[in-house]
mmCIF file of C-alpha atoms in Angstrom:
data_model
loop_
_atom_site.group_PDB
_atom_site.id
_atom_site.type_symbol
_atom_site.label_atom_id
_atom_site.label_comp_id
_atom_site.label_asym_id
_atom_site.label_seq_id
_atom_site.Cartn_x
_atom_site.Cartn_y
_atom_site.Cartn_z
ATOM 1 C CA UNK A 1 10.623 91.527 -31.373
ATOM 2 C CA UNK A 2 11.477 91.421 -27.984
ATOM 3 C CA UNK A 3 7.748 90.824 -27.401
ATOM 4 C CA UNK A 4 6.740 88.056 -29.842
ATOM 5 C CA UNK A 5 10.953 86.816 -28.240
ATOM 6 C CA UNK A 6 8.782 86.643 -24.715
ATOM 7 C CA UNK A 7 5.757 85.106 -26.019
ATOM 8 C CA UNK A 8 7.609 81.859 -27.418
ATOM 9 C CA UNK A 9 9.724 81.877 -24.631
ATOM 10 C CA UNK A 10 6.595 81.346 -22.544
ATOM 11 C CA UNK A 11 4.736 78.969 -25.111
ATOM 12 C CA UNK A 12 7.955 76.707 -25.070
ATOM 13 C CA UNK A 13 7.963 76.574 -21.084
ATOM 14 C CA UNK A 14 4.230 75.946 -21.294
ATOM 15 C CA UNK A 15 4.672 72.664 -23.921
ATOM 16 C CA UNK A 16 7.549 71.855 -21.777
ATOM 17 C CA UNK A 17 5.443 71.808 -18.376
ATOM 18 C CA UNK A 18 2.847 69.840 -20.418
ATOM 19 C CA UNK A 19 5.317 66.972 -21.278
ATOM 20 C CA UNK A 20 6.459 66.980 -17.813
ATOM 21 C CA UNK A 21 3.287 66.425 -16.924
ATOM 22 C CA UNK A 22 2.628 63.538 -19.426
ATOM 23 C CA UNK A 23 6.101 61.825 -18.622
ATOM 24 C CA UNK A 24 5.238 61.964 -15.117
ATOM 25 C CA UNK A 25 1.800 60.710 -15.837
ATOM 26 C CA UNK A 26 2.942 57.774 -18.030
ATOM 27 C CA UNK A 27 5.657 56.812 -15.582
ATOM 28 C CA UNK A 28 2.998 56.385 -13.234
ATOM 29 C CA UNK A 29 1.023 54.319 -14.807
ATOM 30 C CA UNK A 30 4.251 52.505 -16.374
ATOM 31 C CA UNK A 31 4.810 51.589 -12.484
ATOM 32 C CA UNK A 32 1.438 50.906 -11.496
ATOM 33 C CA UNK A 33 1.141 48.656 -14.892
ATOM 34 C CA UNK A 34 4.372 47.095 -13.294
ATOM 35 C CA UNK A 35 2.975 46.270 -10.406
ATOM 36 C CA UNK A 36 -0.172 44.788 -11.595
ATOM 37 C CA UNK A 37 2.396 43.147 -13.674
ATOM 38 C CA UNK A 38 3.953 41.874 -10.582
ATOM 39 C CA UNK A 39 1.150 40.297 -8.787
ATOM 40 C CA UNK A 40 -0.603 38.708 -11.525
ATOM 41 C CA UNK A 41 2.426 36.421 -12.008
ATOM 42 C CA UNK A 42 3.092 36.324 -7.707
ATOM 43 C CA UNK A 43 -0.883 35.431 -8.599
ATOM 44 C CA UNK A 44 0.126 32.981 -11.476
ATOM 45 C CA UNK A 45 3.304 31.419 -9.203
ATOM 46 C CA UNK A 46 1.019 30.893 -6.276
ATOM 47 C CA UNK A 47 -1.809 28.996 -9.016
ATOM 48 C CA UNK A 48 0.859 27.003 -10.801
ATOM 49 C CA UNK A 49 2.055 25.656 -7.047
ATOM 50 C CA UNK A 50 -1.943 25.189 -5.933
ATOM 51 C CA UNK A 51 -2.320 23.165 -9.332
ATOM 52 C CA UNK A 52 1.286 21.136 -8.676
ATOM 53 C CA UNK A 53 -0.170 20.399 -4.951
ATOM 54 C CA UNK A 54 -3.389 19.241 -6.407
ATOM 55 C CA UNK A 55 -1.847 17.125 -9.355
ATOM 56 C CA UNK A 56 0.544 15.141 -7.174
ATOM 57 C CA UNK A 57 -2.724 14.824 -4.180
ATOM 58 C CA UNK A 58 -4.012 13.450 -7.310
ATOM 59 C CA UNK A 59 -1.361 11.074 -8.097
ATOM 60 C CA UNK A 60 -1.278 10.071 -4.412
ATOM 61 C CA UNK A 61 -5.316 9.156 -4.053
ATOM 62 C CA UNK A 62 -4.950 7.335 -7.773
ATOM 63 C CA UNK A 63 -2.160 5.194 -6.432
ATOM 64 C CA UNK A 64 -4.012 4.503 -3.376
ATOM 65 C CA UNK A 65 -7.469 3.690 -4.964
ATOM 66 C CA UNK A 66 -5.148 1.244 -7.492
ATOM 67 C CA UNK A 67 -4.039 -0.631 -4.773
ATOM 68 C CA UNK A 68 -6.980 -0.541 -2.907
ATOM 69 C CA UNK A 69 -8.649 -2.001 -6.242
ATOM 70 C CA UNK A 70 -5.464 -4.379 -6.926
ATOM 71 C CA UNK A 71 -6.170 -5.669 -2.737
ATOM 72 C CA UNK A 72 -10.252 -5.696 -3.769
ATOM 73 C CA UNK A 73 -9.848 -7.856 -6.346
ATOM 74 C CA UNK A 74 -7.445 -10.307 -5.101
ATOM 75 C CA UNK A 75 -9.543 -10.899 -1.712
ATOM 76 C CA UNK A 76 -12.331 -11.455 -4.473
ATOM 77 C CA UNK A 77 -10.140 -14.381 -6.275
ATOM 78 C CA UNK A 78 -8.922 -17.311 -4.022
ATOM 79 C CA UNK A 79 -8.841 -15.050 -0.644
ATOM 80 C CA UNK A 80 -11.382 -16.130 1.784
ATOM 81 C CA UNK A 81 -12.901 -13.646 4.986
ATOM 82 C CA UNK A 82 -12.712 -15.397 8.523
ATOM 83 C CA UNK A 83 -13.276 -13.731 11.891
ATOM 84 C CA UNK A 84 -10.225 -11.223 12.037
ATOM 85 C CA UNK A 85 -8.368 -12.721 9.226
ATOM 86 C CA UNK A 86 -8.527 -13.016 5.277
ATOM 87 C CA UNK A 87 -7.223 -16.317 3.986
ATOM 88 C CA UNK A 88 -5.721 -17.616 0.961
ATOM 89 C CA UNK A 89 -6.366 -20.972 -0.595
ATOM 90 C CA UNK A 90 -3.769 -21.805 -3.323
ATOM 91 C CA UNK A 91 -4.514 -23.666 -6.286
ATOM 92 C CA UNK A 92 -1.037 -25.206 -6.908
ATOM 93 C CA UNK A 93 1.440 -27.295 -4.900
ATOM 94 C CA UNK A 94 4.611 -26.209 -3.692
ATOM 95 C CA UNK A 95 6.930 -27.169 -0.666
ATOM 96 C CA UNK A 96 6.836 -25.928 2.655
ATOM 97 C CA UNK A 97 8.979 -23.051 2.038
ATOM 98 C CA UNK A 98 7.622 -22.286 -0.924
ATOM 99 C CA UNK A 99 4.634 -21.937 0.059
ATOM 100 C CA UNK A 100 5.751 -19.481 2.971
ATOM 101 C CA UNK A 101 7.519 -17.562 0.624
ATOM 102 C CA UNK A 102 4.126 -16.968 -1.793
ATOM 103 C CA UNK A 103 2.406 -15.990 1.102
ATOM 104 C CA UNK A 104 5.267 -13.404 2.484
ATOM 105 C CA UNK A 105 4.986 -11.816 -1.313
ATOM 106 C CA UNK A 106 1.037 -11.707 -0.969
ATOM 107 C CA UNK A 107 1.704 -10.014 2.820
ATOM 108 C CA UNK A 108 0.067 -12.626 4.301
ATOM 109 C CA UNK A 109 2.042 -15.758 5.807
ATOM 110 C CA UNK A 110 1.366 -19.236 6.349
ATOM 111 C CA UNK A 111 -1.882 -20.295 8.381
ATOM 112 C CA UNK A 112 -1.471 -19.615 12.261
ATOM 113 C CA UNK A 113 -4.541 -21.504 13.530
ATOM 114 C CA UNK A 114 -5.637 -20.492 17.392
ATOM 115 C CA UNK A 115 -8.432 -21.944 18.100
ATOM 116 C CA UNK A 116 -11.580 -24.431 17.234
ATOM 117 C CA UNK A 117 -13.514 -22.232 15.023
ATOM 118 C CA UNK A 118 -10.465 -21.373 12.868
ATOM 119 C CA UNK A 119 -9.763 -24.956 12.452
ATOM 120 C CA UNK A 120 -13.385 -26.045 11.873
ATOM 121 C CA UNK A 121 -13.187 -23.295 8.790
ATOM 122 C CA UNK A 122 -10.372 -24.237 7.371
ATOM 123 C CA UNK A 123 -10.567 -28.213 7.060
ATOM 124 C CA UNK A 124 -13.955 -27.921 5.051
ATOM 125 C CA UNK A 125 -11.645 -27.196 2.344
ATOM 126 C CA UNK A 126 -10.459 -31.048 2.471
ATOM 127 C CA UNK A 127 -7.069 -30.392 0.656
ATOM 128 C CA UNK A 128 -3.272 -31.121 2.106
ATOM 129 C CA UNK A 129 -2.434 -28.092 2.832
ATOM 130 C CA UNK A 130 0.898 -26.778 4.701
ATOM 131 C CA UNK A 131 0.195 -24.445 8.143
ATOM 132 C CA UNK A 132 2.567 -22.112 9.415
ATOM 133 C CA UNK A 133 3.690 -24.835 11.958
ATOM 134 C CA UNK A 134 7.223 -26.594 11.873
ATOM 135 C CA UNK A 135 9.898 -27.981 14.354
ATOM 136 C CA UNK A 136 12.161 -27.539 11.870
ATOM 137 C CA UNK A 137 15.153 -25.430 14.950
ATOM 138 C CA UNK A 138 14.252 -27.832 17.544
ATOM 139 C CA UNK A 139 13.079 -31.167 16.736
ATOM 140 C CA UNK A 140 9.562 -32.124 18.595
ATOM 141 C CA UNK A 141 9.402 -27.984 20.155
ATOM 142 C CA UNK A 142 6.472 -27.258 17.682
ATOM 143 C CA UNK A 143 6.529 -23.616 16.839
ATOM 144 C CA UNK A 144 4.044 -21.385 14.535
ATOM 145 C CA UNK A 145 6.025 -18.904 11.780
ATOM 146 C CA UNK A 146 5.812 -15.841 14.046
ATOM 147 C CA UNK A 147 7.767 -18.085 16.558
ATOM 148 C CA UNK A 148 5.061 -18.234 19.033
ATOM 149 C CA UNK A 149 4.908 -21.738 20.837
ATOM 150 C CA UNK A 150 2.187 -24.400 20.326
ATOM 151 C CA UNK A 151 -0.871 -24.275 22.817
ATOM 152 C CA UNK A 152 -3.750 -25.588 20.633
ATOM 153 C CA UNK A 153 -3.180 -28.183 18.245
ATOM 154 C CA UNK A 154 -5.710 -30.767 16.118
ATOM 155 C CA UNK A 155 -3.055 -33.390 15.874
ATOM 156 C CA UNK A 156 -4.449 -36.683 13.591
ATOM 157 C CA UNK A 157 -4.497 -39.715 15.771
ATOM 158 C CA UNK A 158 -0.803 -41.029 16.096
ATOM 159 C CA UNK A 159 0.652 -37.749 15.273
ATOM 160 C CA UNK A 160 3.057 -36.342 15.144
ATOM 161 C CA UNK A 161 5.311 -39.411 14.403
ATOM 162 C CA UNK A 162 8.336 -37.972 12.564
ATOM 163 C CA UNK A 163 8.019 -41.033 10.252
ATOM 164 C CA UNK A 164 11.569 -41.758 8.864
ATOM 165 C CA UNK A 165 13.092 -38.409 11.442
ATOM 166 C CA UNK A 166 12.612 -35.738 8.506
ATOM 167 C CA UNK A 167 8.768 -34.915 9.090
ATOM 168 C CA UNK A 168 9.547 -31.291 10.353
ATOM 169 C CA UNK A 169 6.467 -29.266 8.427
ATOM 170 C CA UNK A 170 2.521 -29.563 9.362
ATOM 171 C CA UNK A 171 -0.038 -30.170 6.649
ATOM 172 C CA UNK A 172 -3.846 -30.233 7.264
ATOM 173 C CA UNK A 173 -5.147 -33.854 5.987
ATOM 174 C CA UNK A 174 -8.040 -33.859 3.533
ATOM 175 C CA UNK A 175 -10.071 -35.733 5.815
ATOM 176 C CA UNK A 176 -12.790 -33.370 7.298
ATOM 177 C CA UNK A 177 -12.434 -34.455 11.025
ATOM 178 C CA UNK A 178 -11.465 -31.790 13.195
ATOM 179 C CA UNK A 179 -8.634 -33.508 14.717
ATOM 180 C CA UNK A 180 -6.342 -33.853 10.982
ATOM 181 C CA UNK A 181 -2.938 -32.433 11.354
ATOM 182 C CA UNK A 182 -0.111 -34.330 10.258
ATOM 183 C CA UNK A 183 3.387 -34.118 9.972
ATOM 184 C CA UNK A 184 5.033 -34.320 6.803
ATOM 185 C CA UNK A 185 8.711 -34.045 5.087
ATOM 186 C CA UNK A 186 8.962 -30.245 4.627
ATOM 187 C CA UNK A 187 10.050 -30.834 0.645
ATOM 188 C CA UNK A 188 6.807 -32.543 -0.019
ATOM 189 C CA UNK A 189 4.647 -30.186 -2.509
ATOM 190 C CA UNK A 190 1.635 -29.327 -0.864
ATOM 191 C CA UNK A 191 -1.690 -26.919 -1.770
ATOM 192 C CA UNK A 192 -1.076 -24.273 1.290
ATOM 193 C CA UNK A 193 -3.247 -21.386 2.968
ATOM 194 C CA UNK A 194 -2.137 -18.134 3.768
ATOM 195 C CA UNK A 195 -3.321 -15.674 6.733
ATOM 196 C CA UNK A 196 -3.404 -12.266 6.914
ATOM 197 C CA UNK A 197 -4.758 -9.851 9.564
ATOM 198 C CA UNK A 198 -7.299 -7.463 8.975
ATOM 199 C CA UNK A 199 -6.042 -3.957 9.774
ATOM 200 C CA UNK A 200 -8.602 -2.568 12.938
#
């Protein structure tokens, strides 16, 4: 009895060694699952942040090719290319200041003409239209909207006059002479052309 006592004793510490060994062996792999665990979602984090990255670059180059589109298509309607310039030829009449203030809201800004060519371009057009010129501070100091001074002008014959002392604004006379700038009461509602540099 003492025997067959011995024998189970033995069997028991035998099973109990074997579970050891399988505890120990599925607490490895428990941790080893754990950490697989762990990277795939570092893995998944890292993914999630690449797509988030790529979804906003996304957003970013959409915006950009909708206002490169929006900026195609209104050079393609009304907006005319010139030397270093884009132009805008309005189809409606406003005042002076009106007319400066549709051209600040299309980035642009009234007509700054420097030299012959420019002018010879722009008067085939044969419309009144308001320039970015005015002596509207300092009356006869003739100054363009970026508050540069007047060195080349195509002033109509007789003009400026000031007729009645309000004539402050410059409009481009339909006539297609070179020389056609007149000046005119800044209220009157002109057509007007707006200029804005091309980026180099």
């Amino acid at each position: 009895s003492i025997t067959v006592a011995s024998n189970s004793s033995t069997q028991l510490q035998t099973k109990r060694d074997q579970l050891q060994t399988i505890y120990n062996d599925l607490t490895e792999e428990r941790d080893q699952l754990q950490t697989s665990y762990n990277n795939l979602t570092e893995d998944r984090d890292q993914l999630q942040t690449s797509y988030n990255n790529l979804t906003e670059e996304r957003d970013q180059l959409q915006t950009i090719y909708n206002d490169l589109t929006e900026e195609r298509d209104q050079l393609q309607i009304r907006w005319f290319y010139f030397s270093d310039s884009v132009y805008y030829i309005s189809s409606t009449k406003k005042t002076w200041q009106d007319s400066r203030n549709d051209c600040l809201w299309r980035g642009a800004d009234l007509v700054i003409i420097n030299s012959r060519q420019e002018q010879d371009f722009l008067r085939q057009h044969q419309k009144e239209m308001w320039i970015g010129l005015t002596d509207r501070q300092w009356e006869g100091v003739w100054k363009w909207v970026d508050g540069s001074p007047l060195t080349t002008s195509f002033w109509y014959s007789g003009e400026p006059n000031s007729h009645r002392g309000n004539e402050d604004c410059v409009e481009i006379n339909s006539i297609n002479i070179v020389y056609n700038w007149n000046d005119e009461t800044c209220e009157n509602e002109n057509f007007w052309i707006c200029e804005k540099k091309m980026i180099s």
